[in-house]
Amino acid sequence: MLPELPTPLVLVDRPRLRANLRRMQAAADAHGVEVRPHIKTHKCVAVAREQLAIGARGLTCAKIGEAEAMLPSGVRALFIAHSLGDPLHAPRLAALAEQVDDLRVGLTSEAHFDVLERLAQRTGRTLRVMLAADTGLGREGARDDATAERMAARAAASRHLELRGLYTHEGFFYGVRPAERPARLAAMLDRLATLRDRIDPALALWPGCSVSARQAAELSAGRVQAVRPGAYPFGDLYLTHVTQSMQPEDQAVHVLTTVVDRPEPGLALIDAGSKTLSPDRTPEGVHALPADGRGFSVFRLNEEHGYIRGPGTDDLRIGDRILLAPAHVCPVFNLTDTVVALEDGRPVDCWRIEGRGKVQ
Ligand SMILES: Cc1ncc(COP(=O)(O)O)c(C=O)c1O
């Protein structure tokens, strides 16, 4: 497979990528909901351009560096969904605000309020903020409605902050069984929409997670203004096997790897380790599965080795190439400088990962 290309190599199936983007955008469009994809997954201007070209209203980022890296995409609306507060960030935030029409940042707790307000003051401008509500992940966000209302009241009284909406990252949906998802999501949206209406019905409501985004749009009934999914353009074992929110045949990212040794029966070593696949694995302990459905799996990693065991392992020969579906796509992109885009199995483009390592 692709003998002219060196391995390990991250490959993107462009037709599948485009189909995944269109599916999400169409579901959102059908319910009058915007898509503001989280670019933490791909960190790649070429993919951001594809998202914006088919209708994404703006981009979500985790860090200022990611947001800066996405500017060449032509994006006009950016949301940095993080707890910014470092005074060193003020000049970069101010510069970023100059280069887009709509820059928003997260207001993520009562403790965060003063820090963010000071940062806004240092930028010399009013910062647009989205108030985070924790809906079960237990990371950022107001833990209860009374706290959210207090934060909103303080934002309304601030000369440096302008409250524009509420957001949540409902990442705990990765652990909710498919049959339970609609009811849990409906309850979450009811709570958030009621809270929003109590604060100010004109505020936007932006949930965000690939597992729930399409259903969130379907259940919106006019209450949700945008969804912010990240991993949906590509899929990974979490989306296909763990949550079953995507089909394995829709998976658009794979890692091409080569068998480099067969040191004992029942074991094959490949040239992709944790520096390619990342240490992430599914709850069953699988780092990657072969894309063609063979029975073996990558069950252990060192930095530059992957360990393969399971049905079919003894058929593998040194030099064989294996296309792997990784457990978690986001760190895979963050570990590579470039990815190769394929159409009909042939390379058609090479994309830089401009936001790679932009964690500041
Ligand atoms: C704040 C925020 N929004 C959206 C997302 C997108 O989630 P997913 O990759 O599950 O679509 C994430 C992912 O970590 C996130 O942290």
PDB file of N, CA, C and O in Angstrom, residues 10 58-59 120 131 148 151-152 158 164 209 262 272 287 300 348:
ATOM      1  N   VAL A  10       0.346   9.787   8.565  1.00  0.00           N
ATOM      2  CA  VAL A  10      -1.081  10.037   8.814  1.00  0.00           C
ATOM      3  C   VAL A  10      -1.761  10.358   7.479  1.00  0.00           C
ATOM      4  O   VAL A  10      -1.314  11.252   6.745  1.00  0.00           O
ATOM      5  N   GLY A  58     -17.908  29.927  12.108  1.00  0.00           N
ATOM      6  CA  GLY A  58     -16.684  30.400  12.758  1.00  0.00           C
ATOM      7  C   GLY A  58     -15.950  29.192  13.280  1.00  0.00           C
ATOM      8  O   GLY A  58     -16.360  28.053  13.020  1.00  0.00           O
ATOM      9  N   LEU A  59     -14.849  29.417  13.990  1.00  0.00           N
ATOM     10  CA  LEU A  59     -14.054  28.311  14.518  1.00  0.00           C
ATOM     11  C   LEU A  59     -13.897  28.461  16.024  1.00  0.00           C
ATOM     12  O   LEU A  59     -13.829  29.575  16.545  1.00  0.00           O
ATOM     13  N   ALA A 120      -8.884  41.522  30.189  1.00  0.00           N
ATOM     14  CA  ALA A 120      -9.631  42.351  29.230  1.00  0.00           C
ATOM     15  C   ALA A 120      -9.194  43.810  29.350  1.00  0.00           C
ATOM     16  O   ALA A 120      -8.942  44.482  28.335  1.00  0.00           O
ATOM     17  N   LEU A 131     -20.224  32.398  28.689  1.00  0.00           N
ATOM     18  CA  LEU A 131     -20.192  31.875  30.052  1.00  0.00           C
ATOM     19  C   LEU A 131     -20.280  30.344  30.028  1.00  0.00           C
ATOM     20  O   LEU A 131     -21.196  29.783  29.418  1.00  0.00           O
ATOM     21  N   ALA A 148     -24.053  30.511  37.838  1.00  0.00           N
ATOM     22  CA  ALA A 148     -24.069  31.065  36.475  1.00  0.00           C
ATOM     23  C   ALA A 148     -24.765  32.423  36.464  1.00  0.00           C
ATOM     24  O   ALA A 148     -24.293  33.372  35.820  1.00  0.00           O
ATOM     25  N   MET A 151     -22.488  35.046  37.933  1.00  0.00           N
ATOM     26  CA  MET A 151     -21.421  35.395  36.972  1.00  0.00           C
ATOM     27  C   MET A 151     -21.974  36.296  35.873  1.00  0.00           C
ATOM     28  O   MET A 151     -21.332  37.274  35.466  1.00  0.00           O
ATOM     29  N   ALA A 152     -23.174  35.970  35.406  1.00  0.00           N
ATOM     30  CA  ALA A 152     -23.787  36.773  34.330  1.00  0.00           C
ATOM     31  C   ALA A 152     -24.057  38.190  34.819  1.00  0.00           C
ATOM     32  O   ALA A 152     -23.830  39.167  34.084  1.00  0.00           O
ATOM     33  N   SER A 158     -19.833  44.746  34.221  1.00  0.00           N
ATOM     34  CA  SER A 158     -18.415  45.000  33.934  1.00  0.00           C
ATOM     35  C   SER A 158     -18.245  45.936  32.743  1.00  0.00           C
ATOM     36  O   SER A 158     -18.963  45.835  31.748  1.00  0.00           O
ATOM     37  N   ARG A 164     -22.025  37.373  25.754  1.00  0.00           N
ATOM     38  CA  ARG A 164     -22.714  37.093  24.484  1.00  0.00           C
ATOM     39  C   ARG A 164     -23.420  35.753  24.468  1.00  0.00           C
ATOM     40  O   ARG A 164     -24.170  35.459  23.541  1.00  0.00           O
ATOM     41  N   CYS A 209     -19.833  18.940  21.227  1.00  0.00           N
ATOM     42  CA  CYS A 209     -19.215  17.622  21.358  1.00  0.00           C
ATOM     43  C   CYS A 209     -19.641  16.795  20.137  1.00  0.00           C
ATOM     44  O   CYS A 209     -20.819  16.816  19.754  1.00  0.00           O
ATOM     45  N   ARG A 262       9.142  -9.474  13.762  1.00  0.00           N
ATOM     46  CA  ARG A 262       8.280 -10.554  14.254  1.00  0.00           C
ATOM     47  C   ARG A 262       9.117 -11.350  15.259  1.00  0.00           C
ATOM     48  O   ARG A 262       9.571 -12.445  14.964  1.00  0.00           O
ATOM     49  N   ALA A 272       4.969   2.423  14.311  1.00  0.00           N
ATOM     50  CA  ALA A 272       4.198   3.521  14.908  1.00  0.00           C
ATOM     51  C   ALA A 272       4.029   3.252  16.396  1.00  0.00           C
ATOM     52  O   ALA A 272       3.402   2.262  16.790  1.00  0.00           O
ATOM     53  N   HIS A 287      -5.102   0.686  21.299  1.00  0.00           N
ATOM     54  CA  HIS A 287      -4.548   1.934  20.755  1.00  0.00           C
ATOM     55  C   HIS A 287      -4.968   2.149  19.311  1.00  0.00           C
ATOM     56  O   HIS A 287      -5.062   3.283  18.855  1.00  0.00           O
ATOM     57  N   ARG A 300      -0.315  -2.350  22.836  1.00  0.00           N
ATOM     58  CA  ARG A 300       0.709  -1.757  23.688  1.00  0.00           C
ATOM     59  C   ARG A 300       1.601  -0.875  22.808  1.00  0.00           C
ATOM     60  O   ARG A 300       1.800  -1.180  21.627  1.00  0.00           O
ATOM     61  N   VAL A 348      -3.313  13.090  -3.106  1.00  0.00           N
ATOM     62  CA  VAL A 348      -3.683  14.242  -3.928  1.00  0.00           C
ATOM     63  C   VAL A 348      -3.191  15.549  -3.316  1.00  0.00           C
ATOM     64  O   VAL A 348      -3.161  16.574  -3.973  1.00  0.00           O
TER      65      VAL A 348
END
